[in-house]
PDB file of C-alpha atoms in Angstrom:
ATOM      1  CA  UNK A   1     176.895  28.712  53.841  1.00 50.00           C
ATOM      2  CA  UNK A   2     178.397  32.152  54.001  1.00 55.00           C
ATOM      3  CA  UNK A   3     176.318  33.012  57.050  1.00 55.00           C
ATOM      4  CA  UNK A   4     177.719  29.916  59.048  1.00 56.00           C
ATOM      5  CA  UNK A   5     181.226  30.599  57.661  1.00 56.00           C
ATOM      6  CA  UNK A   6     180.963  34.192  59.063  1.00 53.00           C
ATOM      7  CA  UNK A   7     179.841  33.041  61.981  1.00 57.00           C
ATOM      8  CA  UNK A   8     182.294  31.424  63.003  1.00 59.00           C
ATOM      9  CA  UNK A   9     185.165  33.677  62.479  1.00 57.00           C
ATOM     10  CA  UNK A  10     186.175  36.480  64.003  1.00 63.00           C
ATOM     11  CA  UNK A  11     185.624  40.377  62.714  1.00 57.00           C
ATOM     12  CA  UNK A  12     189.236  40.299  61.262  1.00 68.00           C
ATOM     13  CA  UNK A  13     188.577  36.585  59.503  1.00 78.00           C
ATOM     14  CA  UNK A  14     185.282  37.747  58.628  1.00 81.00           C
ATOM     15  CA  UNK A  15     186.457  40.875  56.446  1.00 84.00           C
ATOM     16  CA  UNK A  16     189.385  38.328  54.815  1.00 86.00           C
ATOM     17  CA  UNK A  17     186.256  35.800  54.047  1.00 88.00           C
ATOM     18  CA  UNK A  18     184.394  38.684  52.137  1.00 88.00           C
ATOM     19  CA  UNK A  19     187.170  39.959  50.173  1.00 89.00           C
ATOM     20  CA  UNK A  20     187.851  36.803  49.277  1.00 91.00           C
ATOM     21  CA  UNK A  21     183.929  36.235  47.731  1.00 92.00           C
ATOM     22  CA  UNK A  22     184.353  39.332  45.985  1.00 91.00           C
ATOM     23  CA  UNK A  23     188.105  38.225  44.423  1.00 93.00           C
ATOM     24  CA  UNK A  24     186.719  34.918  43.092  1.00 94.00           C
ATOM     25  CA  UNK A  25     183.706  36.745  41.821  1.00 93.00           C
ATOM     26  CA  UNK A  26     184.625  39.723  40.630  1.00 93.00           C
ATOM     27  CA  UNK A  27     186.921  37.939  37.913  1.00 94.00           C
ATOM     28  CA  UNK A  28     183.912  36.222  36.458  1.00 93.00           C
ATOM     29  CA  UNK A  29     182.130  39.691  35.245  1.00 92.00           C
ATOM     30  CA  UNK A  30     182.582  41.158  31.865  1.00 90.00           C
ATOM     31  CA  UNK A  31     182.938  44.586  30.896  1.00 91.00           C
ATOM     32  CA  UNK A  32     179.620  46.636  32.045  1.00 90.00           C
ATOM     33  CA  UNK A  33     178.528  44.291  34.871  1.00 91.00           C
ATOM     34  CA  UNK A  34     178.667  45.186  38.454  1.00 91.00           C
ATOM     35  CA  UNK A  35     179.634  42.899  41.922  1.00 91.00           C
ATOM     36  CA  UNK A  36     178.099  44.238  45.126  1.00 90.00           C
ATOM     37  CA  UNK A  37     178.352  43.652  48.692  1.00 88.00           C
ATOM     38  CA  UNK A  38     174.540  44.057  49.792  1.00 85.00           C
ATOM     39  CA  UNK A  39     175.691  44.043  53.657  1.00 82.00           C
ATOM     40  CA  UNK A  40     176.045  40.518  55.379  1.00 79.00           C
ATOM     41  CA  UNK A  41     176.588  38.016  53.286  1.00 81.00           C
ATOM     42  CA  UNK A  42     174.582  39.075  50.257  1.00 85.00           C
ATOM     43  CA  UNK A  43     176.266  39.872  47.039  1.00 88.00           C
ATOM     44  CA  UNK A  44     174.233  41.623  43.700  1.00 89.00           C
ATOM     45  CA  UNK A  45     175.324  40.909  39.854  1.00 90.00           C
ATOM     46  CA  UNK A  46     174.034  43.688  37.803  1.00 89.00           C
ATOM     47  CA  UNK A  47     174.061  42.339  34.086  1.00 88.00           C
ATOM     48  CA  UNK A  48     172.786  45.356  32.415  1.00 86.00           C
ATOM     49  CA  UNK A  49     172.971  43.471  28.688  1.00 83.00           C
ATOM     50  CA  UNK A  50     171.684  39.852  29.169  1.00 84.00           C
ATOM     51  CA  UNK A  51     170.487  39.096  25.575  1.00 75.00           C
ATOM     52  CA  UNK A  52     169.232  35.420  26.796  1.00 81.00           C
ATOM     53  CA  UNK A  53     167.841  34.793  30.145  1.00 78.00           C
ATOM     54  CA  UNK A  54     168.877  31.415  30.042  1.00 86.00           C
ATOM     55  CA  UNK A  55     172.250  33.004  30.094  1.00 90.00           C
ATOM     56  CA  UNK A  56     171.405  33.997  33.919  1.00 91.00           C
ATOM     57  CA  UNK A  57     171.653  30.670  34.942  1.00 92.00           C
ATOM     58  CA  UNK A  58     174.720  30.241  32.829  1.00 93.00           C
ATOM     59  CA  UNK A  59     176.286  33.283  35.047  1.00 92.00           C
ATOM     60  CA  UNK A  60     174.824  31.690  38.399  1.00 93.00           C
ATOM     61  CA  UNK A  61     176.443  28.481  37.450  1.00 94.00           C
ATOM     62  CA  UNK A  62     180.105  30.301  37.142  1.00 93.00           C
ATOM     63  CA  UNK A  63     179.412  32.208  40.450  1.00 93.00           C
ATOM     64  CA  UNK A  64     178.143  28.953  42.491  1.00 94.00           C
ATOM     65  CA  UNK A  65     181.317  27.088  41.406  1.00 94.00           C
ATOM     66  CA  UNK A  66     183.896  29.617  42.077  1.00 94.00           C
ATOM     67  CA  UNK A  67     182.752  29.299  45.427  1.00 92.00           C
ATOM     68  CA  UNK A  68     183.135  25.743  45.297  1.00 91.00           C
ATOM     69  CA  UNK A  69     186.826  25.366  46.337  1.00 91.00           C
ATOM     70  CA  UNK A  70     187.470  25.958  50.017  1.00 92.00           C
ATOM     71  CA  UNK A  71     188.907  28.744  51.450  1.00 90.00           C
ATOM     72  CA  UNK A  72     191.677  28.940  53.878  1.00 89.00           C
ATOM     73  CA  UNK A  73     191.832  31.646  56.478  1.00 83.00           C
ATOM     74  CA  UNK A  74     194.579  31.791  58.602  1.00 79.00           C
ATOM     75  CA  UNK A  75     194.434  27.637  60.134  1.00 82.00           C
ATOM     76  CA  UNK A  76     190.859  27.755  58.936  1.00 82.00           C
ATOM     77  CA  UNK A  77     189.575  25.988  56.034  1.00 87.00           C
ATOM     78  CA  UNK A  78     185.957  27.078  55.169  1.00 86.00           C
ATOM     79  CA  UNK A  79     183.605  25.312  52.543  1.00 87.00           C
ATOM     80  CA  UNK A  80     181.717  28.367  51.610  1.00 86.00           C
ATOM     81  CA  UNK A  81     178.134  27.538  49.464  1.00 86.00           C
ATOM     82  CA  UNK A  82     175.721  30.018  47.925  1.00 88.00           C
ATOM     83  CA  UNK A  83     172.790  30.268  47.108  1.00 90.00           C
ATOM     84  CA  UNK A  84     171.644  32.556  43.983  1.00 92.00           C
ATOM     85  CA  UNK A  85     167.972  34.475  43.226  1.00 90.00           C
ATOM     86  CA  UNK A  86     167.553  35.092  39.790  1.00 91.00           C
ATOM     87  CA  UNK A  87     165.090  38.064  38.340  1.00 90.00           C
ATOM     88  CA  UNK A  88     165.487  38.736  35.164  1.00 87.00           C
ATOM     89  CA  UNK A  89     163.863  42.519  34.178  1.00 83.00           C
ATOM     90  CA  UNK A  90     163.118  44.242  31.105  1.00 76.00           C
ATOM     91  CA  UNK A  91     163.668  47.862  29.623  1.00 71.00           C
ATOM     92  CA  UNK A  92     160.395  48.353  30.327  1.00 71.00           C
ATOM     93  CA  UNK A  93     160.206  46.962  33.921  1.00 74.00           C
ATOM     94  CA  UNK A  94     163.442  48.877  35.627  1.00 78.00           C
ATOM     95  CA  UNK A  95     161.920  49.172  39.421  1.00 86.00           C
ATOM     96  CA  UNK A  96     165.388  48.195  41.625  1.00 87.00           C
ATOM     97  CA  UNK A  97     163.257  47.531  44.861  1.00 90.00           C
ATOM     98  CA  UNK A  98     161.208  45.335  42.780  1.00 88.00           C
ATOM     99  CA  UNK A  99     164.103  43.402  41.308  1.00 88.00           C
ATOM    100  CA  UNK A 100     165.698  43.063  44.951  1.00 89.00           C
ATOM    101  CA  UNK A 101     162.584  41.848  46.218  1.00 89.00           C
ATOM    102  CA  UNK A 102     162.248  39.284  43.556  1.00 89.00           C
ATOM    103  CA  UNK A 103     165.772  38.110  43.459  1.00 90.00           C
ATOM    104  CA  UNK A 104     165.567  37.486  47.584  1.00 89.00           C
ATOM    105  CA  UNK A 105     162.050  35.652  46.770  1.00 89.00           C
ATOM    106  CA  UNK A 106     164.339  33.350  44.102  1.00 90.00           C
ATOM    107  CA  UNK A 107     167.303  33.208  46.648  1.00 90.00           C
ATOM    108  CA  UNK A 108     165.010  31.511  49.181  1.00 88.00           C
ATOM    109  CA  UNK A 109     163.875  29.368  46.780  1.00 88.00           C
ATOM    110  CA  UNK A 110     167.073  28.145  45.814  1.00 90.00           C
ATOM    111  CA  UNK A 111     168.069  27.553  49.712  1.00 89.00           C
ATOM    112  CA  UNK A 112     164.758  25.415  49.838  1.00 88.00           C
ATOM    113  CA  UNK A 113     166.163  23.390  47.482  1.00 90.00           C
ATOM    114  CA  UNK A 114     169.446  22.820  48.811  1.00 89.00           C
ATOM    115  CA  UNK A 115     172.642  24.398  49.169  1.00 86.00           C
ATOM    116  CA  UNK A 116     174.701  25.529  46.248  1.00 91.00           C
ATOM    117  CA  UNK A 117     171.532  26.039  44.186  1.00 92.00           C
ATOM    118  CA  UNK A 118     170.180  28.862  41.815  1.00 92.00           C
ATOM    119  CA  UNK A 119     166.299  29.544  41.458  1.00 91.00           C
ATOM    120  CA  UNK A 120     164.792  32.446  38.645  1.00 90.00           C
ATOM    121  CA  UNK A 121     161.778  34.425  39.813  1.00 90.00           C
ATOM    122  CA  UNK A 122     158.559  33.220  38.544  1.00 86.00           C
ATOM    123  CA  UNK A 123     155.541  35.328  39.417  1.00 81.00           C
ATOM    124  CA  UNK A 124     153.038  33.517  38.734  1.00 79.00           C
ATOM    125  CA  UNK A 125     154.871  30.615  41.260  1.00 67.00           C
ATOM    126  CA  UNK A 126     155.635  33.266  43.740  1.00 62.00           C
ATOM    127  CA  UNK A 127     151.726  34.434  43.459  1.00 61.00           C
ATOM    128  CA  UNK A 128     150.713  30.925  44.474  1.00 54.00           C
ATOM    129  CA  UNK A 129     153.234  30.819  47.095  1.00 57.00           C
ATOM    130  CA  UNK A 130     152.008  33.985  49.106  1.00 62.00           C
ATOM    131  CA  UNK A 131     148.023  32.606  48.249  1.00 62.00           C
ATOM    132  CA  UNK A 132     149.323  29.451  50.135  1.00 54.00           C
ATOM    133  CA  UNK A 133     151.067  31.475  52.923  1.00 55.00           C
ATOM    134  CA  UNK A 134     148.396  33.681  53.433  1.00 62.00           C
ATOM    135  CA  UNK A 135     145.674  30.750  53.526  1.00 61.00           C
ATOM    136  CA  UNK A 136     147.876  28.849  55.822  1.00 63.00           C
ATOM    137  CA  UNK A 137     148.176  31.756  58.095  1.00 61.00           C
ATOM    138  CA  UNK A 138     144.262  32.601  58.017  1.00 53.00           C
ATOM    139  CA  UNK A 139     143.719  29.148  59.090  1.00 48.00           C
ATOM    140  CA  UNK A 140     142.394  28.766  62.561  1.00 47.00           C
ATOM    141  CA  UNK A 141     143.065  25.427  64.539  1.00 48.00           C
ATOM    142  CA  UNK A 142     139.759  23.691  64.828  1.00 44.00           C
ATOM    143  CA  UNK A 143     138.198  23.335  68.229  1.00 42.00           C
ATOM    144  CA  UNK A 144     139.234  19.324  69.714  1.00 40.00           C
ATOM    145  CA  UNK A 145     135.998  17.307  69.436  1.00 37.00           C
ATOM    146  CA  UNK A 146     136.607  16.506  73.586  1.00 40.00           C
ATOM    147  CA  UNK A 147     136.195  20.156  74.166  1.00 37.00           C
ATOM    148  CA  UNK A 148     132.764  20.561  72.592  1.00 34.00           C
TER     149      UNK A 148
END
């Protein structure tokens, strides 16, 4: 992953690794779309125009593999893997918290299911997800029968 890669490296290293991300994504955008460093290790594709949301996965696909190759960093050679949270948002829908929030929500889906993976939001999964959480969480160990 690109947190154990930067881990491992040294500040200097570390800066090299991220540029080089950003050089073997930034090639893969078309006119309109935006590449940005979150902070860490977390990148953001802005596709303004997507006139298919199946095309999102298309676009994950492209990013996932560029990152497929290893990268070499001085006498290091780092397999770098990442993970991508898809939310796709209407016109009508434009909240960029929202879309953040959703897209991490995806992104840890994605990691759940194994590394170099993309996941799109679903709200109505991600509603049963936090029911589950929350019930889990609520639940109270039960008293052992030896202590009654």
């Amino acid at each position: 992953s690109l947190s154990a890669a930067t881990a491992t490296t040294g500040l200097a290293s570390r800066a090299s690794l991220l540029t080089e991300v950003g050089r073997r994504l930034t090639p893969l955008l078309h006119a309109g779309e935006l590449l940005a460093r979150l902070g860490g290790d977390e990148f953001a594709v802005i596709v303004p125009h997507l006139n298919d949301p199946t095309n999102a996965s298309e676009i994950a696909d492209r990013l996932i593999g560029a990152l497929s190759a290893p990268i070499r960093l001085d006498d290091l050679r780092l397999q770098v893997q990442a993970s991508v949270g898809i939310d796709v948002t209407t016109a009508s829908r434009i909240d960029p918290e929202a879309t953040q929030r959703n897209a991490d929500a995806a992104m840890y889906m994605a990691k759940g299911a194994g590394k170099a993976q993309h996941a799109t939001f679903d709200p109505v999964l991600h509603g049963h997800l936090r029911e589950s959480q929350q019930q889990a969480g609520n639940t109270k160990p039960g008293i052992p029968s030896a202590h009654v």
